[in-house]
GROMACS .gro file of C-alpha atoms in nm:
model
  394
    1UNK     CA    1   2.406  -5.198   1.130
    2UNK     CA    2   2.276  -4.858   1.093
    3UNK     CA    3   2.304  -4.850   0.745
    4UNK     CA    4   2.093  -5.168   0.704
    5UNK     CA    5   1.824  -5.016   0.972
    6UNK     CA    6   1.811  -4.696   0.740
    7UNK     CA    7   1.749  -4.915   0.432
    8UNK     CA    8   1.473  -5.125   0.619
    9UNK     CA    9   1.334  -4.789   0.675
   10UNK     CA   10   1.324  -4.636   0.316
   11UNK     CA   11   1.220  -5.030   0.189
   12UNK     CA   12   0.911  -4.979   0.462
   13UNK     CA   13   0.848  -4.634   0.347
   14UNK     CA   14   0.820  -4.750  -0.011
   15UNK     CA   15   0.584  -5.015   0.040
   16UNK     CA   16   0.318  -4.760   0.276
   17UNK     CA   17   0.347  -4.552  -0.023
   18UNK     CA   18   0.276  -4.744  -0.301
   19UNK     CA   19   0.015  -4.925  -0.107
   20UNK     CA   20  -0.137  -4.606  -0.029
   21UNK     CA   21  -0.090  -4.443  -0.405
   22UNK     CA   22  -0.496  -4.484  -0.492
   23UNK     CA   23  -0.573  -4.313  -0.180
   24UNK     CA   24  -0.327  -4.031  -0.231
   25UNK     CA   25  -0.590  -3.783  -0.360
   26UNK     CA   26  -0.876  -3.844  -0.105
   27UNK     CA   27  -0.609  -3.817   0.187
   28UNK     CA   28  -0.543  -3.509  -0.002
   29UNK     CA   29  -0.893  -3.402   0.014
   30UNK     CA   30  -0.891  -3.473   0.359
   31UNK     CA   31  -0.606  -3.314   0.490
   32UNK     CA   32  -0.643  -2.965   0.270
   33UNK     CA   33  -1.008  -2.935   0.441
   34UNK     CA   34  -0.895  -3.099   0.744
   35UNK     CA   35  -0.638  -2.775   0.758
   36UNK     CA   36  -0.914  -2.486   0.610
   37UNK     CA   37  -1.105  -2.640   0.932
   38UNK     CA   38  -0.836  -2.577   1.207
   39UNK     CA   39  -0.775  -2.256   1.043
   40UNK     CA   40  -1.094  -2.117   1.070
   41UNK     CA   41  -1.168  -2.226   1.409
   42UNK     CA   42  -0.845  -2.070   1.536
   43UNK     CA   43  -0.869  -1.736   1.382
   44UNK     CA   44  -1.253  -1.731   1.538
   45UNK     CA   45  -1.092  -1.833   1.900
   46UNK     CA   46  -0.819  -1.638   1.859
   47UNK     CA   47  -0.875  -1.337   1.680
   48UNK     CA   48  -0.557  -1.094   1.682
   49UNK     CA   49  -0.679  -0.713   1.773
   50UNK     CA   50  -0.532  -0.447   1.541
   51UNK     CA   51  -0.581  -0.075   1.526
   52UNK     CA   52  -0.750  -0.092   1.173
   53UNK     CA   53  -1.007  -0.239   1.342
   54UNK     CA   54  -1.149   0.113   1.455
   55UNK     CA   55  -1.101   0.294   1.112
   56UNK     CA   56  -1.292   0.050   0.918
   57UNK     CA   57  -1.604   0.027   1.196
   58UNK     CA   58  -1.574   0.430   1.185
   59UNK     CA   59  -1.597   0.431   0.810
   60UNK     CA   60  -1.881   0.121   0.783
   61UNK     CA   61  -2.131   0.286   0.997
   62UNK     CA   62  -2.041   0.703   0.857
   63UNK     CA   63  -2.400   0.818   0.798
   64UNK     CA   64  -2.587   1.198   0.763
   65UNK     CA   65  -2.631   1.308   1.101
   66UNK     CA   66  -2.361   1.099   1.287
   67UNK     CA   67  -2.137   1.345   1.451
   68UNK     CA   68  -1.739   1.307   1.408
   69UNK     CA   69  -1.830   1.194   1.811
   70UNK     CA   70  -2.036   0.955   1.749
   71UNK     CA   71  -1.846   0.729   1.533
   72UNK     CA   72  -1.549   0.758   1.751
   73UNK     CA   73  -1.731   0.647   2.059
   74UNK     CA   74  -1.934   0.360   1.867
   75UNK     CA   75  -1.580   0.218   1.688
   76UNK     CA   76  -1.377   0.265   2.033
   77UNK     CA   77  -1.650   0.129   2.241
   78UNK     CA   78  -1.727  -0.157   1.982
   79UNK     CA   79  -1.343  -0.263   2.038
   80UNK     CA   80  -1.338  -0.247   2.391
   81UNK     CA   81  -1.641  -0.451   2.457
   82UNK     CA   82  -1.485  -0.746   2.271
   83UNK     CA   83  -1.080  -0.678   2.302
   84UNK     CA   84  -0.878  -0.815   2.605
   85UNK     CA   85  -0.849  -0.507   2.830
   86UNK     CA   86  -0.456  -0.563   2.797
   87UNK     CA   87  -0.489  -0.582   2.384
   88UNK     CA   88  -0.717  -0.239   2.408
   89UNK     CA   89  -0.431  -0.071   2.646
   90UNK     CA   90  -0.208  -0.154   2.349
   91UNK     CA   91  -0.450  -0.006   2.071
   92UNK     CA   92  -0.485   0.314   2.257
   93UNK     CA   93  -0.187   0.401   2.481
   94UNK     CA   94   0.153   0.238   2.325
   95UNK     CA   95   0.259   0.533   2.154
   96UNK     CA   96   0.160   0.895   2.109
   97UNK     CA   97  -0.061   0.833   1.763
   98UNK     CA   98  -0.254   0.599   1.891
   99UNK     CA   99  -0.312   0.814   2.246
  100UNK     CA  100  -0.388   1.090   2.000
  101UNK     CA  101  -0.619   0.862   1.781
  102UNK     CA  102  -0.798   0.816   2.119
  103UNK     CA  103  -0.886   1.159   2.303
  104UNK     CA  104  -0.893   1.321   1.962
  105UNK     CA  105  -1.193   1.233   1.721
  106UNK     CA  106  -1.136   1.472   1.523
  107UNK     CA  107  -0.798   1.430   1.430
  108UNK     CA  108  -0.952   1.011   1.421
  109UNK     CA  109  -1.194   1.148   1.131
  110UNK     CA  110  -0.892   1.299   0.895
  111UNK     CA  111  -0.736   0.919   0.911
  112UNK     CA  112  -1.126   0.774   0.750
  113UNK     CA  113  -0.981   0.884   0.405
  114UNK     CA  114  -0.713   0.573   0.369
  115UNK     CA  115  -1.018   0.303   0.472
  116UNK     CA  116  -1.284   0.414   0.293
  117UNK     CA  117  -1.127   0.343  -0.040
  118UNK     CA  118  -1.159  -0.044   0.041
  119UNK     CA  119  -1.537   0.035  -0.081
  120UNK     CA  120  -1.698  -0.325  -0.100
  121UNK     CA  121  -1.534  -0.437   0.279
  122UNK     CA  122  -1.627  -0.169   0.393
  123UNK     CA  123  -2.045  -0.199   0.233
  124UNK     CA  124  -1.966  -0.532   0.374
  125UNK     CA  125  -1.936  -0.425   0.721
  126UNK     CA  126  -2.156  -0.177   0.705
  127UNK     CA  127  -2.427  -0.406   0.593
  128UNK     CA  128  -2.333  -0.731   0.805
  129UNK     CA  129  -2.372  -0.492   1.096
  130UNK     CA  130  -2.734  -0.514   1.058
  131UNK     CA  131  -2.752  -0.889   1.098
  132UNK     CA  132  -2.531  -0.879   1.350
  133UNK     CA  133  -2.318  -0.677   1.584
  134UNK     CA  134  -2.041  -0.467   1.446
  135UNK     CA  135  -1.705  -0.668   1.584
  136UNK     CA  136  -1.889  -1.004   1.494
  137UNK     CA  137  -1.923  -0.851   1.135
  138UNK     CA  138  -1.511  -0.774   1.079
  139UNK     CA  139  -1.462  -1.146   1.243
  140UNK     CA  140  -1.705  -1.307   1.004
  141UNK     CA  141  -1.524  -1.142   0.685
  142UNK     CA  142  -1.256  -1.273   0.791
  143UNK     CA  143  -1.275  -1.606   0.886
  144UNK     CA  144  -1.585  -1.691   0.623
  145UNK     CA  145  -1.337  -1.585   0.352
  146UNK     CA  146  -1.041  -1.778   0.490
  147UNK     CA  147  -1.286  -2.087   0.521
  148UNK     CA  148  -1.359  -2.045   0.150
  149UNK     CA  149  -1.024  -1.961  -0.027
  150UNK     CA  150  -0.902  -2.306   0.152
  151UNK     CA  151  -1.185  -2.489  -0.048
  152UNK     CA  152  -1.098  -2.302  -0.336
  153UNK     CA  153  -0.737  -2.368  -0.310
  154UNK     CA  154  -0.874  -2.751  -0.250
  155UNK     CA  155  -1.100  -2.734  -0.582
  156UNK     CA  156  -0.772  -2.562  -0.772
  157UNK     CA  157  -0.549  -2.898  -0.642
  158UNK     CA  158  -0.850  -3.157  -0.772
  159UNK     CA  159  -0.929  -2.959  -1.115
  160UNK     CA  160  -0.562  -2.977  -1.183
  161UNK     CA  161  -0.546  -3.372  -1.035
  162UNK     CA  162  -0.294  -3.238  -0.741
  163UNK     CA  163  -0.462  -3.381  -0.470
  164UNK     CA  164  -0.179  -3.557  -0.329
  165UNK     CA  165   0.036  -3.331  -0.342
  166UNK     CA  166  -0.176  -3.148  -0.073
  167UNK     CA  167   0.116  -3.135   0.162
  168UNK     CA  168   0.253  -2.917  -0.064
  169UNK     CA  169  -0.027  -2.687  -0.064
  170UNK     CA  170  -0.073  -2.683   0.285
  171UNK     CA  171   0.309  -2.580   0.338
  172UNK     CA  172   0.228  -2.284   0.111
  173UNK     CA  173  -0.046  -2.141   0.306
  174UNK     CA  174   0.203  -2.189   0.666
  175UNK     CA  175   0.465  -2.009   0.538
  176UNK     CA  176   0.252  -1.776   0.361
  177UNK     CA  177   0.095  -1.650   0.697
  178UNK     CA  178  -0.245  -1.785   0.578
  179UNK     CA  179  -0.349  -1.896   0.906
  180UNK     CA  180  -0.231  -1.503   1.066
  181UNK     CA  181  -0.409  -1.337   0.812
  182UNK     CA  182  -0.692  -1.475   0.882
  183UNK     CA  183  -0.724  -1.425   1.263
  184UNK     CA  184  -0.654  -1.039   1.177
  185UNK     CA  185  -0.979  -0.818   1.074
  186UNK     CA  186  -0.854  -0.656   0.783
  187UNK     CA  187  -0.936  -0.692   0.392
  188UNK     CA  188  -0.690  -0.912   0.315
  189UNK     CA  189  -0.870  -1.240   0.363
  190UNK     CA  190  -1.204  -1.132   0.154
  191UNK     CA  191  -0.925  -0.980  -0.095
  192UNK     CA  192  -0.741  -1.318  -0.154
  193UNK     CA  193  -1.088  -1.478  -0.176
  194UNK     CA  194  -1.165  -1.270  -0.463
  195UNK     CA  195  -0.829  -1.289  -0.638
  196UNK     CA  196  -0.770  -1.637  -0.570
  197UNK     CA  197  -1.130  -1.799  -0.698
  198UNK     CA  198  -1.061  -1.494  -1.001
  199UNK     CA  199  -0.726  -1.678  -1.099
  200UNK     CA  200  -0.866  -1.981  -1.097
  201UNK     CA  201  -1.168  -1.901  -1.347
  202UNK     CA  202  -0.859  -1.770  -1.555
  203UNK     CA  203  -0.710  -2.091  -1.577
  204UNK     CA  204  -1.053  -2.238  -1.634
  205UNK     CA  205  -1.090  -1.946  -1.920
  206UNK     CA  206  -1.429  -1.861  -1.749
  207UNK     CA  207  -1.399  -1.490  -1.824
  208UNK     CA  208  -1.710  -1.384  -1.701
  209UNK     CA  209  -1.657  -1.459  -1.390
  210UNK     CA  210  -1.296  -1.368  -1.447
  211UNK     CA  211  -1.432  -0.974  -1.499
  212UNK     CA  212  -1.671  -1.000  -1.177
  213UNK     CA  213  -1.418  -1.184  -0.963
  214UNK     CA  214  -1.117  -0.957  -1.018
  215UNK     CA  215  -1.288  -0.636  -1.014
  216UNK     CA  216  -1.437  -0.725  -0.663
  217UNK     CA  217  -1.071  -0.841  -0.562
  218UNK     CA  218  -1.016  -0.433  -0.673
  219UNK     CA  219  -1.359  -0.290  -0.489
  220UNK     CA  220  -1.197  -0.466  -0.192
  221UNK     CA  221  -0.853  -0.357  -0.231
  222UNK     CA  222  -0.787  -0.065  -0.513
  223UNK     CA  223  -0.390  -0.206  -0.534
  224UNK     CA  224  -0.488  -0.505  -0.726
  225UNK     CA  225  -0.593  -0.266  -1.018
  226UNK     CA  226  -0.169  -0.305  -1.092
  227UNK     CA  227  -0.169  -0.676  -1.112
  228UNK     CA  228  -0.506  -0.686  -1.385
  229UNK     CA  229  -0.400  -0.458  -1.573
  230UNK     CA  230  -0.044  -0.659  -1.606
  231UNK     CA  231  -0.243  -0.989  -1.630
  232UNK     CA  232  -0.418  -0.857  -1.943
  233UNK     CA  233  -0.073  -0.686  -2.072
  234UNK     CA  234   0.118  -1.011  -2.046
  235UNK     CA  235  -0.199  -1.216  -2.181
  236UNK     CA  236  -0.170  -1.028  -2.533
  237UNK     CA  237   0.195  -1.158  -2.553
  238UNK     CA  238   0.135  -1.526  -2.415
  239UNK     CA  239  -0.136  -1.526  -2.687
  240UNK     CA  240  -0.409  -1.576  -2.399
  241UNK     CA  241  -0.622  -1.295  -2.422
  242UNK     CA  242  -0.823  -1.282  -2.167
  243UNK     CA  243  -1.120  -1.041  -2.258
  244UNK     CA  244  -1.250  -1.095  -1.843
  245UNK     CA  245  -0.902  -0.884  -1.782
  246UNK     CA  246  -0.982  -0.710  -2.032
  247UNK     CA  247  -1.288  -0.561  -1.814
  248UNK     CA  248  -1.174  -0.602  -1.495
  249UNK     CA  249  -0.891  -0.381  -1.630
  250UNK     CA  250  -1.074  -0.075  -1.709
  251UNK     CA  251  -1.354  -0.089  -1.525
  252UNK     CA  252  -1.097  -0.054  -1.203
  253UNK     CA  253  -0.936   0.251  -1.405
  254UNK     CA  254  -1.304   0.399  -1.476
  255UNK     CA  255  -1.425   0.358  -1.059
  256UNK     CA  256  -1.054   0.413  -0.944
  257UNK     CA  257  -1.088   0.838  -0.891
  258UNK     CA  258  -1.437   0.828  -0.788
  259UNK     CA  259  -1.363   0.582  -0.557
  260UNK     CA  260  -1.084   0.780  -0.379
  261UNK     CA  261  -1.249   1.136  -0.430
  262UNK     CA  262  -1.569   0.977  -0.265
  263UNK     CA  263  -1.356   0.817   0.030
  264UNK     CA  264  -1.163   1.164   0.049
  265UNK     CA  265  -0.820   0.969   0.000
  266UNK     CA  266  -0.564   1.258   0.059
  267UNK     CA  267  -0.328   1.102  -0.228
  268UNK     CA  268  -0.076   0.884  -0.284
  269UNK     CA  269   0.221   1.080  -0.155
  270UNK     CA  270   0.060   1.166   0.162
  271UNK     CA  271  -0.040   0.820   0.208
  272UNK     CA  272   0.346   0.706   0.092
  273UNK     CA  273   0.469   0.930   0.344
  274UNK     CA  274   0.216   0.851   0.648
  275UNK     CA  275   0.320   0.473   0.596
  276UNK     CA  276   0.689   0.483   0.537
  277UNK     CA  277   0.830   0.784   0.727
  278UNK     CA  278   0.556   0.905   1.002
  279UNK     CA  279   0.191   0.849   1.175
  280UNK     CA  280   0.147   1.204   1.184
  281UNK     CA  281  -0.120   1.249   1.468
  282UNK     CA  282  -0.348   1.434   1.194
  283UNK     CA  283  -0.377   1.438   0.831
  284UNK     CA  284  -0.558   1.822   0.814
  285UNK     CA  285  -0.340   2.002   0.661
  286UNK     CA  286  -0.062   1.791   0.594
  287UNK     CA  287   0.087   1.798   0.240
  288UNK     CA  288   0.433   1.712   0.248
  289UNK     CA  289   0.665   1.791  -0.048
  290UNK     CA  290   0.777   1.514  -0.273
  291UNK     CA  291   1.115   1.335  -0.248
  292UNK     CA  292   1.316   1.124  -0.467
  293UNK     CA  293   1.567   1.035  -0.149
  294UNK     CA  294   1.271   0.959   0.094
  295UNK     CA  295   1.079   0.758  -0.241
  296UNK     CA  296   1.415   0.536  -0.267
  297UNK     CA  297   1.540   0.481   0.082
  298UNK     CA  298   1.134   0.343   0.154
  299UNK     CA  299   1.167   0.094  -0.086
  300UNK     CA  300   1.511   0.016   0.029
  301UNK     CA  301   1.394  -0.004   0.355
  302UNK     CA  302   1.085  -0.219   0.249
  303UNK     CA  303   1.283  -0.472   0.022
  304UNK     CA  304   1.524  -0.521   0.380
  305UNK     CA  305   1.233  -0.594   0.600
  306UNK     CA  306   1.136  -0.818   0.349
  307UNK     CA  307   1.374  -1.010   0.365
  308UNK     CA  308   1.494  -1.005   0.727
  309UNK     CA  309   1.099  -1.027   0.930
  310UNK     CA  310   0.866  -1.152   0.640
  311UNK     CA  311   0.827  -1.480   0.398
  312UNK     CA  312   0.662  -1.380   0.058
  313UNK     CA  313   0.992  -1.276  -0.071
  314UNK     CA  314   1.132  -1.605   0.039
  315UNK     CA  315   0.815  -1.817  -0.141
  316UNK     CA  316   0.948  -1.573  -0.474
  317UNK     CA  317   1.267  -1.670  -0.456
  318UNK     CA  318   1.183  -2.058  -0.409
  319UNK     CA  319   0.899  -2.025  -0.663
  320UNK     CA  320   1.165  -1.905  -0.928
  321UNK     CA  321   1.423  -2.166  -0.846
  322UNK     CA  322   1.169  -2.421  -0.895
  323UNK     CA  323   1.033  -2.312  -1.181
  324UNK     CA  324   1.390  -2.282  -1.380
  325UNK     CA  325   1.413  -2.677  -1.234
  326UNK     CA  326   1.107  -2.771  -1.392
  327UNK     CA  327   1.195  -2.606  -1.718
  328UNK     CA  328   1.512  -2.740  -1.719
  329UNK     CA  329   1.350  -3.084  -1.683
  330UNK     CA  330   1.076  -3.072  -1.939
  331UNK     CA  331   0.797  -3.033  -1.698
  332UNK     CA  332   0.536  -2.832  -1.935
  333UNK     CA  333   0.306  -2.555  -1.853
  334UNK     CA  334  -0.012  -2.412  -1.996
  335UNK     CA  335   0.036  -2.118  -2.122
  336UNK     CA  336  -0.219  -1.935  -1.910
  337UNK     CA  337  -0.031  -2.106  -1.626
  338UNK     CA  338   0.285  -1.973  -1.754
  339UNK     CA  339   0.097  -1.651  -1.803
  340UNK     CA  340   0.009  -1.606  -1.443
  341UNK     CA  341   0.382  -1.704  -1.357
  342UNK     CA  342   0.501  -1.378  -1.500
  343UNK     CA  343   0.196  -1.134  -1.429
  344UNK     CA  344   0.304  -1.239  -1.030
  345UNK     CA  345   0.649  -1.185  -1.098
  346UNK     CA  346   0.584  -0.831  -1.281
  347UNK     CA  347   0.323  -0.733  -1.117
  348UNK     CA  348   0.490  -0.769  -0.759
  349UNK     CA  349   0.758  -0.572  -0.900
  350UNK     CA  350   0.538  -0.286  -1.017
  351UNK     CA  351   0.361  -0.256  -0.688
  352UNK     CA  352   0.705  -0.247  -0.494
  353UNK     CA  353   0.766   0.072  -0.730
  354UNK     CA  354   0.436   0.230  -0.716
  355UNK     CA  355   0.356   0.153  -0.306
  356UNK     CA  356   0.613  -0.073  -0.198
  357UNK     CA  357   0.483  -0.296   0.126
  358UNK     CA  358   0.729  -0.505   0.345
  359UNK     CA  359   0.401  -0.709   0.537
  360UNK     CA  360   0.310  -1.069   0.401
  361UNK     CA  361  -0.051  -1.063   0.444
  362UNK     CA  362  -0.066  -0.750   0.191
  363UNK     CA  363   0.112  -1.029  -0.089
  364UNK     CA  364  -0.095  -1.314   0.030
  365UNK     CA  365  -0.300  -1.395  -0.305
  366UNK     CA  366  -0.024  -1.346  -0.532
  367UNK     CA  367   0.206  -1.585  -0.352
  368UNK     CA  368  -0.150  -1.833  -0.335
  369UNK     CA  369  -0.121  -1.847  -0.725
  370UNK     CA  370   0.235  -1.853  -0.792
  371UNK     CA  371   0.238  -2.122  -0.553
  372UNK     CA  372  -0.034  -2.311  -0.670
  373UNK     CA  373   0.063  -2.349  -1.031
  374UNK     CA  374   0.401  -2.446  -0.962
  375UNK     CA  375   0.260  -2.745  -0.737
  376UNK     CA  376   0.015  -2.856  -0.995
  377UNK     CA  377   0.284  -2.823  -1.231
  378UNK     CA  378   0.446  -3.110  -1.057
  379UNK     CA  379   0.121  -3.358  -1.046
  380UNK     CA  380   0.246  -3.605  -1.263
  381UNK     CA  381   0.599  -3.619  -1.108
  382UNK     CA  382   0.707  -3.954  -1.036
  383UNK     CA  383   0.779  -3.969  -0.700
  384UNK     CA  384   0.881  -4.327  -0.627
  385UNK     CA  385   1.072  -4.553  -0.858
  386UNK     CA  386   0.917  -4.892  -1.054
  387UNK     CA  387   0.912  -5.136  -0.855
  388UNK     CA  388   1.153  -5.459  -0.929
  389UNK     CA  389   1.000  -5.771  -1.009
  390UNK     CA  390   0.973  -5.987  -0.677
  391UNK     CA  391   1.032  -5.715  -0.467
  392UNK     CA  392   0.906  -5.757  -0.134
  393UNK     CA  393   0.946  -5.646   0.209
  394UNK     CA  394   0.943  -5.898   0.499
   0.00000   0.00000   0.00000
């Protein structure tokens, strides 16, 4: 009897869905929107309060004549007024950097170096601030850009006829931590923006905006500089060229020093060091010596959390065991789609040798794109067999 209920069921099933097949793609439409929608809204009502929050409103509103003071009273007291008391007794009292961070501007001012690098969000914030109040302004870049890499994931699925496979999509963003991201006020949201609307004029082989769009994903966040310059690497051997790389490329490598001499960046071992082994309470005069055992057992210890607290690693591993499927199936790929494949792949790999990162949100456009052309990949999949001649369901 069971057995007969269960095939009643799948017989039922059948039927919704191939009644419903012509309105696959504008449910699709509906529900990827549907979801930018809810995300948005939440990460506006429920913002999550970080301790970045008071480096990048130090480093937006640094002007001549502002005293080291100053900006640590405005960012503190900007954070206070909008923070749950309970969330600002975390920021400032749950361990003895952040107490320091607190009573000590001064040895606040020596962290400004690692923020200001993220030049454009922080010109961002500096000049949202006069339109509106400085915590509104690190909300708004994060929650506008959330809003508009959903839509741009949604005009990705309908370009590439994936619209009902928007499901798909939608369980991407979950378990990438889309929705987390965005309630945080950090770069990562306006980065993935960039990067993500960038890909897609690659796959479009718009390479004009291709240039602009990637090299603001790298004015927003300097680490992307590995992943263009391994886009336009792997594009000479996929026979893609991409010229918008190209410029993206080396325009990155021409700003990158002045960038981080003008931000006062104290270096990338110091910075290695101050995120893997210790929050030293001040960065003036701290030059630690390199070390290959420390360099290894971080990205030993990264690669672990990885695997153990985050999910990009897991949406690699997936993304790679689907793709081998595919190819062992015949299911074809464009070649700038198989191109992006392997700069995601490589240049993941490169950045967990150069500055290896264990947190989701810092992988968030790569595993956007991976994901996304492996799902389109799939759009012409038959999901549901031919139905029999007379079939019916009663």
């Amino acid at each position: 009897m069971i057995e007969a209920i269960n095939i009643r069921i799948i017989a039922v099933g059948e039927w919704l869905a191939r009644r419903t097949r012509r309105l696959a793609g504008p449910i699709g439409l509906v529900l990827l929107l549907a979801f930018t929608a809810t995300v948005a809204a939440a990460a506006w009502a429920f913002p999550v309060f970080n301790w970045d929050m008071f480096a990048y409103l130090a480093a937006a509103h640094e002007a001549p004549g502002v005293s080291v003071e100053a900006l640590h009273r405005h960012s503190y007291d900007a954070v206070r007024q909008n923070a749950p008391a309970g969330d600002f007794i975390v920021l400032t009292q749950d361990r003895d950097y952040r107490v320091r961070q607190y009573n000590d501007p001064e040895a606040f001012f020596t962290m400004l170096g690692f923020y200001r690098v993220k030049f454009l969000y922080v010109e961002a914030i500096s000049w949202l601030s006069t339109l509106v109040d400085p915590y509104t302004a690190l909300r708004l870049l994060s929650v506008v850009p959330a809003a508009l890499t959903g839509v741009l994931v949604t005009v990705w699925m309908a370009r590439e006829r994936a619209l009902h496979l928007a499901p798909l999509a939608i369980a991407l963003l979950l378990v990438a931590a889309f929705g987390e991201s965005a309630r945080e006020s950090t770069p990562d949201m306006l980065s993935a923006m960039f990067f993500v609307a960038g890909m897609l004029a690659f796959v479009a082989r718009r390479e004009v905006l291709v240039a602009v769009l990637l090299f603001g994903a790298f004015l927003v966040r300097p680490d992307h500089a590995a992943f263009i310059g391994v886009l336009w690497f792997v594009s000479l051997f996929t026979r893609t060229f991409s010229w918008g790389a190209f410029v993206a490329f080396f325009a990155a490598l021409i700003a990158y020093v002045p960038i981080t001499q003008a931000a006062g960046h104290p270096g990338w071992w110091t910075h290695f060091w101050f995120t893997h082994v210790e929050f030293v309470p001040t960065l003036e005069g701290f030059d630690p010596d390199f070390s290959i055992g420390v360099y290894l057992y971080a990205i030993t210890r990264v690669i672990v959390r990885a695997l153990v607290e985050e999910t990009w690693l897991a949406i690699v591993i997936v993304g790679c065991f689907a793709w081998w499927q595919m190819r062992l199936r015949g299911i074809a790929l464009a070649r700038r789609e198989t191109t992006v494949l392997v700069t995601t792949l490589l240049a993941m790999a490169a950045k967990m040798v150069i500055f290896p990162l264990h947190e989701t949100r810092f992988h968030l456009a790569y595993v956007i794109v991976f994901g996304l052309v492996l799902i389109c990949a799939l759009r012409d999949l038959r999901f549901l067999p031919k139905a029999r001649t007379g079939q019916r369901v009663s």
